[in-house]
mmCIF file of C-alpha atoms and ligand atoms in Angstrom:
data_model
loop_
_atom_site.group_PDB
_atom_site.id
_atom_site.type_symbol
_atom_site.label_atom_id
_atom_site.label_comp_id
_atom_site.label_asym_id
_atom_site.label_seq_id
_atom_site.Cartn_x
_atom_site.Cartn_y
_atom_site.Cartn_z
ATOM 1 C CA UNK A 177 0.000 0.000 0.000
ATOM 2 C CA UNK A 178 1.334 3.073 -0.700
ATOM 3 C CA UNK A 179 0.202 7.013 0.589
ATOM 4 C CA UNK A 180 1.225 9.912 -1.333
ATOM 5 C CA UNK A 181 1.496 13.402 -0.281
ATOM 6 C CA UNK A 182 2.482 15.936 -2.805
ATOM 7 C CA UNK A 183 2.524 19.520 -3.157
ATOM 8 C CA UNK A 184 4.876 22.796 -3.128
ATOM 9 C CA UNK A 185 8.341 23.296 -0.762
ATOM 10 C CA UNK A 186 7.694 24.140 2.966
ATOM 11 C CA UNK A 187 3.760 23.316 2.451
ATOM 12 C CA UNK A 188 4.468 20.916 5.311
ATOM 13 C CA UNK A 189 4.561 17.031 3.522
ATOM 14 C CA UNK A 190 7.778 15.864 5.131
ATOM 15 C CA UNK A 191 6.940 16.693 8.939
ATOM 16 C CA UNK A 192 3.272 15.762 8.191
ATOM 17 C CA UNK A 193 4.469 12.500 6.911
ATOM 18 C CA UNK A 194 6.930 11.448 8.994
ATOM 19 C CA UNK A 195 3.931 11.962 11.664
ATOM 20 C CA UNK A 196 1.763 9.761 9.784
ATOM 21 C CA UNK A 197 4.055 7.120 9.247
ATOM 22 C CA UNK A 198 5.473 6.731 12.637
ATOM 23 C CA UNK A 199 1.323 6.300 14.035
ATOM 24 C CA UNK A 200 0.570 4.013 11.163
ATOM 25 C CA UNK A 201 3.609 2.226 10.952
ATOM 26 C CA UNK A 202 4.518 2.616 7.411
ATOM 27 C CA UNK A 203 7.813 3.129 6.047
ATOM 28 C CA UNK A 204 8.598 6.849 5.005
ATOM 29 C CA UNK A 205 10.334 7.641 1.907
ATOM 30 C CA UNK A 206 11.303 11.333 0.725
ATOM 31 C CA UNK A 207 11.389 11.682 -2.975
ATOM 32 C CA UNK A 208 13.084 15.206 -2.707
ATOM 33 C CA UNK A 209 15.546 13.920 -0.533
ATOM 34 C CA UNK A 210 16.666 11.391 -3.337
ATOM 35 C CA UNK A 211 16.428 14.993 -5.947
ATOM 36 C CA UNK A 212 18.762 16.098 -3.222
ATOM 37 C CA UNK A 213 21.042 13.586 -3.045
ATOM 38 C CA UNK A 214 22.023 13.611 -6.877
ATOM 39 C CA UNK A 215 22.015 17.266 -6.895
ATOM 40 C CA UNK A 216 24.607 17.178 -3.904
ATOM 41 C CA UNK A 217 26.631 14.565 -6.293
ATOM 42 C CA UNK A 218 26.233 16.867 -9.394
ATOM 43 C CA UNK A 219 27.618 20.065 -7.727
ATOM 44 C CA UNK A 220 30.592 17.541 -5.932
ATOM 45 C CA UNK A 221 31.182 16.383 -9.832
ATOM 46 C CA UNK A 222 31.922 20.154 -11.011
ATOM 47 C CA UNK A 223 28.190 20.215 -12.078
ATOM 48 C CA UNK A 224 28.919 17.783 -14.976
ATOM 49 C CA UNK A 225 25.856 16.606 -16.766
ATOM 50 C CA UNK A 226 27.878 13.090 -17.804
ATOM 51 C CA UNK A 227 26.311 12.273 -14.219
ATOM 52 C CA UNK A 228 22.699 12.379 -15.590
ATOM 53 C CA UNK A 229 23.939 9.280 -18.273
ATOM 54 C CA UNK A 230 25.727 7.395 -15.420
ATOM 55 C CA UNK A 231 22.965 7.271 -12.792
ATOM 56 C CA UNK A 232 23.012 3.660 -12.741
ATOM 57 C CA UNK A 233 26.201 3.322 -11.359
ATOM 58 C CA UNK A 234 25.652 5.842 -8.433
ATOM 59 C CA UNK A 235 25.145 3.782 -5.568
ATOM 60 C CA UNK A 236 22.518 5.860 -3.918
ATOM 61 C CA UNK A 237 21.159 3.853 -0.712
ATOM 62 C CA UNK A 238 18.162 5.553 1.856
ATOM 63 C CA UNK A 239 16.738 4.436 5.194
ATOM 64 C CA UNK A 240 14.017 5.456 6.977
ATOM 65 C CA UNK A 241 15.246 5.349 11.040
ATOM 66 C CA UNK A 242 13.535 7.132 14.130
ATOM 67 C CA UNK A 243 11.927 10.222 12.564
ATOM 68 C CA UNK A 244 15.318 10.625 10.124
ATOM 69 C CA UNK A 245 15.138 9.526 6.306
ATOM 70 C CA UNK A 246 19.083 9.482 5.996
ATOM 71 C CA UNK A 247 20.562 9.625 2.722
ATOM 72 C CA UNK A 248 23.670 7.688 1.313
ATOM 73 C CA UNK A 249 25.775 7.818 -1.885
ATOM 74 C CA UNK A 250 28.406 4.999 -1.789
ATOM 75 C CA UNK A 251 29.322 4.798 2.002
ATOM 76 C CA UNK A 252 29.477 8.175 2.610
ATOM 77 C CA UNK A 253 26.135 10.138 4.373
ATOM 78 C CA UNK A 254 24.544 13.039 2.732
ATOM 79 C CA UNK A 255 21.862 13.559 4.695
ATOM 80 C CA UNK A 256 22.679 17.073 6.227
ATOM 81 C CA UNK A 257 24.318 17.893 3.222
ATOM 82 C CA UNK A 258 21.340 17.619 1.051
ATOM 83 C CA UNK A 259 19.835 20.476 2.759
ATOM 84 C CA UNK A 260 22.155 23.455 1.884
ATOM 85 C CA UNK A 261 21.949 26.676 0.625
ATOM 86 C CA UNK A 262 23.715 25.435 -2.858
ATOM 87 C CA UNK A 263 21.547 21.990 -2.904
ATOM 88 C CA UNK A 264 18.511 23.927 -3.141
ATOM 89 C CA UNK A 265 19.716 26.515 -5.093
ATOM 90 C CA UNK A 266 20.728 24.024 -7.973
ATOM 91 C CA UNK A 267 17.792 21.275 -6.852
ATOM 92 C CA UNK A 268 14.921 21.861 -8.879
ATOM 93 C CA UNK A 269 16.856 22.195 -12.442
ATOM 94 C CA UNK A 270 18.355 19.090 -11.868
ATOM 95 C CA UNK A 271 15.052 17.457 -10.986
ATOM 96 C CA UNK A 272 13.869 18.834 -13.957
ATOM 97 C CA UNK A 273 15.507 16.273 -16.027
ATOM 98 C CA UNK A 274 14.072 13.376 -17.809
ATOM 99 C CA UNK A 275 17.246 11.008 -16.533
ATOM 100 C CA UNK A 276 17.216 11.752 -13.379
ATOM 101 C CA UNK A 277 13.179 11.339 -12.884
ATOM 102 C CA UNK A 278 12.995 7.993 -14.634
ATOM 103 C CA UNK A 279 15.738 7.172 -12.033
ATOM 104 C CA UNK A 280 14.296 8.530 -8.923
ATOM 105 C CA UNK A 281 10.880 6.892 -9.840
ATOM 106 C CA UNK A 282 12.120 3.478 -10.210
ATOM 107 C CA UNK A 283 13.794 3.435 -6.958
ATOM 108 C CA UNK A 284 10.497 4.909 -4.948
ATOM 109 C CA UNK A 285 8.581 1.840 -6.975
ATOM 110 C CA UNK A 286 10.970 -0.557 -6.098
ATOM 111 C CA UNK A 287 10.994 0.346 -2.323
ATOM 112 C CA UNK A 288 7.164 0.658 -2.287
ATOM 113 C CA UNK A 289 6.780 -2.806 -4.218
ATOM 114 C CA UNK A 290 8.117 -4.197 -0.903
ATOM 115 C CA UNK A 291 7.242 -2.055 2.311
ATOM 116 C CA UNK A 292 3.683 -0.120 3.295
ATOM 117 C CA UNK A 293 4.892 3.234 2.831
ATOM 118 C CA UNK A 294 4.062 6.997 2.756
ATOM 119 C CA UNK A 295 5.848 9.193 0.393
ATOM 120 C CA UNK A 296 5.871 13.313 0.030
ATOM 121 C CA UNK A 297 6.967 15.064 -3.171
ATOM 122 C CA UNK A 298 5.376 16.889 -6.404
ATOM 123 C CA UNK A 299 4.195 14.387 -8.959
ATOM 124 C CA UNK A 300 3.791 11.332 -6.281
ATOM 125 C CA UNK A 301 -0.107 11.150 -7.072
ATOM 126 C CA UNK A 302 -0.657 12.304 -10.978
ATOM 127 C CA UNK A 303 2.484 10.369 -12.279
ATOM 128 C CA UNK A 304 4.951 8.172 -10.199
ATOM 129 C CA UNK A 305 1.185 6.503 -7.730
ATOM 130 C CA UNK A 306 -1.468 6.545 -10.093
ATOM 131 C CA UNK A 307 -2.995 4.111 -7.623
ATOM 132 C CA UNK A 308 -2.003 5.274 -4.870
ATOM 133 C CA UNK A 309 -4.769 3.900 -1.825
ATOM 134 C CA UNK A 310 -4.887 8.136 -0.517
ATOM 135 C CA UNK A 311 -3.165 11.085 -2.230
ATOM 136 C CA UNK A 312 -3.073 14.431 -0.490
ATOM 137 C CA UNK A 313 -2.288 17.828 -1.829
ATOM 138 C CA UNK A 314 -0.814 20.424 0.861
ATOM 139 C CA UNK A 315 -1.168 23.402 0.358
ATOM 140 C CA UNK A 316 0.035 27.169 2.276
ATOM 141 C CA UNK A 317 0.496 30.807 0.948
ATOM 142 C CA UNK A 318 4.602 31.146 -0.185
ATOM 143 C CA UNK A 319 5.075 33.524 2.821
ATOM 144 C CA UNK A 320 3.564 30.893 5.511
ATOM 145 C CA UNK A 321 5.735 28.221 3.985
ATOM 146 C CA UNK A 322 9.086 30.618 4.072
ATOM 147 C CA UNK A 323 8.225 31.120 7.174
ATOM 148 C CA UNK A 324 8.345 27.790 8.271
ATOM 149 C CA UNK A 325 11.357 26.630 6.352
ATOM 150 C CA UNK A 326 13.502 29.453 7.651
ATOM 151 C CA UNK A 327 12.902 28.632 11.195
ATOM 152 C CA UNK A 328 13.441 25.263 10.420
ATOM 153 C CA UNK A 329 16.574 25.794 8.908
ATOM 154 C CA UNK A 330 17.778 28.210 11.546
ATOM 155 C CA UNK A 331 16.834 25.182 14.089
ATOM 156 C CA UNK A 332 19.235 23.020 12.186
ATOM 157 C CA UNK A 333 21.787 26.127 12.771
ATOM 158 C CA UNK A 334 22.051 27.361 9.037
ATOM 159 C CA UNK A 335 22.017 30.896 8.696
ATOM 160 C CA UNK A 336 19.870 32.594 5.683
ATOM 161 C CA UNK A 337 17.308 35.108 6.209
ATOM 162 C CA UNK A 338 13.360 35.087 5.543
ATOM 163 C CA UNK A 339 13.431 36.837 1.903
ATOM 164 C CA UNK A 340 16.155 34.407 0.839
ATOM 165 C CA UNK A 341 14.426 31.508 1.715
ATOM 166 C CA UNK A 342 10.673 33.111 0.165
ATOM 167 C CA UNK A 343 13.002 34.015 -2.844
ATOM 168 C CA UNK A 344 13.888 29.819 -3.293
ATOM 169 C CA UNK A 345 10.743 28.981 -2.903
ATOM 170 C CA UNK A 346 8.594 31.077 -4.701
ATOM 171 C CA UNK A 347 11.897 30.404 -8.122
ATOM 172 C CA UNK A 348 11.669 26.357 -7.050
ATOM 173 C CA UNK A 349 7.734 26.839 -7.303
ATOM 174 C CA UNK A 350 8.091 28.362 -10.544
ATOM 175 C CA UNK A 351 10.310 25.741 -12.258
ATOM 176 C CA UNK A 352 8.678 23.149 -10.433
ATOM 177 C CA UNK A 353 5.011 23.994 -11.877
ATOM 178 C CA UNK A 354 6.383 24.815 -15.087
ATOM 179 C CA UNK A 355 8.665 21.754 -16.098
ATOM 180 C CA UNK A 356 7.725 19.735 -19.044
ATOM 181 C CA UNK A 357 8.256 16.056 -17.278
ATOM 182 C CA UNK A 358 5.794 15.257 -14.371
ATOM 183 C CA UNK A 359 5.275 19.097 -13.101
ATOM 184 C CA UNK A 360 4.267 19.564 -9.522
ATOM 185 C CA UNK A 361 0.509 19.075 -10.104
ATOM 186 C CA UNK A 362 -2.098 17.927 -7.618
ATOM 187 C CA UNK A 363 -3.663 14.835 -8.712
ATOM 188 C CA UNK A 364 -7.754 15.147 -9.506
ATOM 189 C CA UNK A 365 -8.656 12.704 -6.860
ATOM 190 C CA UNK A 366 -6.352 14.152 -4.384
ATOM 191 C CA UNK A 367 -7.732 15.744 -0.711
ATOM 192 C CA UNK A 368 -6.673 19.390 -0.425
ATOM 193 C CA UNK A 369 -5.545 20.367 2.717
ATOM 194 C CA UNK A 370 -5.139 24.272 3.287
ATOM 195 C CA UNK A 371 -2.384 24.281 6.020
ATOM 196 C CA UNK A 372 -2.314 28.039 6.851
ATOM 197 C CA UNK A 373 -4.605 28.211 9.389
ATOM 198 C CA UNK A 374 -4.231 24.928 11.009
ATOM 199 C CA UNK A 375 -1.510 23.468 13.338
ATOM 200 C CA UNK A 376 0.949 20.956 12.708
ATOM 201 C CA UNK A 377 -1.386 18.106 14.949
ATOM 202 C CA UNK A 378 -4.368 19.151 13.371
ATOM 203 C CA UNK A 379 -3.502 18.746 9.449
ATOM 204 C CA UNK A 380 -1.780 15.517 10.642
ATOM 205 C CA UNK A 381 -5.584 14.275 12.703
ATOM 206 C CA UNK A 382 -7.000 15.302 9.633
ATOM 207 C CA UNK A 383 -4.950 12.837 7.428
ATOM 208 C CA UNK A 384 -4.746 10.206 9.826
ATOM 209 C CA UNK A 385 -8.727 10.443 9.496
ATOM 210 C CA UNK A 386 -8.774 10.073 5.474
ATOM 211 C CA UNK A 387 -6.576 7.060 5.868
ATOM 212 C CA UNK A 388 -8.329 5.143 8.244
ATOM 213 C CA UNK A 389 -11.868 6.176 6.606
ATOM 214 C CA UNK A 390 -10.262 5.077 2.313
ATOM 215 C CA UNK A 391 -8.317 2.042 3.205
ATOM 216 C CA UNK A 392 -8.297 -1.378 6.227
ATOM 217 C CA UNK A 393 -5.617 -0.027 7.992
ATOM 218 C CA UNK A 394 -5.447 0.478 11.100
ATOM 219 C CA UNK A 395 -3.175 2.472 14.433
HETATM 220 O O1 CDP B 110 11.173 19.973 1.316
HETATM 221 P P1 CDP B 110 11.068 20.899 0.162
HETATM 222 O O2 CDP B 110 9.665 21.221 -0.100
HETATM 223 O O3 CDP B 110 12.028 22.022 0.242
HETATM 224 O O4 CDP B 110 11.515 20.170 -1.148
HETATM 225 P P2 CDP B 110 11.937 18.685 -1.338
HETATM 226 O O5 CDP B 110 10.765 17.785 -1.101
HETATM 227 O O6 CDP B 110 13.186 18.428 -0.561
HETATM 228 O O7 CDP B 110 12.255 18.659 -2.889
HETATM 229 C C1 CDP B 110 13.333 19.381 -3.426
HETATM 230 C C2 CDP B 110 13.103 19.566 -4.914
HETATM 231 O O8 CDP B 110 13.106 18.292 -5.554
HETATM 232 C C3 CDP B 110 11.795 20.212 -5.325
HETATM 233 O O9 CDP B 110 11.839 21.637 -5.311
HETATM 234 C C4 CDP B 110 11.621 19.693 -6.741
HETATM 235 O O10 CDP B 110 12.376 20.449 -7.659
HETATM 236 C C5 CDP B 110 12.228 18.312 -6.670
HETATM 237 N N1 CDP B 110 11.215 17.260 -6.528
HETATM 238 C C6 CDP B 110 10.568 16.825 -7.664
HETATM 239 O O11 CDP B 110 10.794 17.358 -8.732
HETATM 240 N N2 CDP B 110 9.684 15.791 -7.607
HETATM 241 C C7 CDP B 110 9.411 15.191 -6.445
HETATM 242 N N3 CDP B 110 8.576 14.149 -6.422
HETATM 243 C C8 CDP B 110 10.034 15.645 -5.242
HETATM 244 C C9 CDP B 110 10.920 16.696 -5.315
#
């Protein structure tokens, strides 16, 4: 069985996810952490688009442990790394690419072939799920969401200011909604939920209820 959640950056998926997953217990798997990861390996390879043609011999390896979906390429852990100023920065043009989705995708269906899972990212429910059992769509203004990510990102100790982070979000929205393979789209039978006014346990109650009310499973 598989859950999708997809929608723009900062609209709250991950966190809301996670949340899900750990009171369902479901695997959680973060597309735009794998986006990440190869992003993080382009700008290490002198942002060489050889990469892109090579994928299948990055050894790109994810887990999903005590609230933390860590990353790995070859032995060596990315998952702080993915989350930089210059990851982001360069994350949604690499994403953009038809390599590099085909890629991503077969690894989520792969993983979700074997283990009840949730996933978050943009396309999850109009083109890599289909058939997903419950798609959401999450939704929050671009200044609510910047809000959120910059004191998230000042929690993990990263400095950037407010306007830099609305400025990546509102460019990654752009590209994202605009790309010619699998744009960020919400699905037609997804649920819309309008995050702005709600809290964080509320829009997660209001999943949980969904779930339990569309498929057999159960907390
Ligand atoms: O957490 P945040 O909303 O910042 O973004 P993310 O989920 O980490 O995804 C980073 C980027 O990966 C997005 O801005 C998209 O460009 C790309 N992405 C995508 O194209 N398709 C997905 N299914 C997930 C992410």
């Amino acid at each position: 069985m598989i859950i999708v959640l997809d929608g723009p950056a900062g609209s709250g998926k991950s966190s809301t996810a996670k949340a899900i997953a750990d009171k369902l217990h479901l695997q959680y798997l973060d597309s735009g952490a794998l986006y990440r990861a190869i992003t993080y390996q382009y700008i290490k390879a002198g942002e060489s688009s050889s990469l892109f043609d090579n994928l299948d011999k990055m050894n790109l390896t994810f887990n999903y442990d005590a609230g933390n979906f860590r990353v790995f390429i070859d032995d060596e852990e990315c998952t702080a790394a993915i989350r930089s100023k210059q990851v982001s920065g360069s994350v949604s043009k690499v994403a953009a690419n038809p390599l590099v989705r085909k890629y991503v995708n077969r690894l989520m269906k792969n993983y979700a072939s074997s283990f009840a899972s949730i996933a978050d990212g943009r396309d999850l429910g109009s083109a890599v799920f289909p058939d997903a059992a419950v798609k959401f769509y999450l939704q929050a203004s671009a200044e609510v969401r910047a809000e959120r990510r910059t004191s998230e990102m000042h929690q993990m100790g990263q400095e950037v200011s407010y306007d830099e982070v609305l400025q990546n979000i509102m460019e990654r929205d752009r590209i994202d909604s605009s790309r010619e393979h699998d744009p960020l789209r919400k699905a037609e039978d997804a649920i819309v939920v309008q995050t702005d006014q709600m809290t964080f346990e509320e829009q997660v109650a209001l999943c949980i209820q969904h779930i339990l009310s569309k498929t057999s499973h159960t907390t």
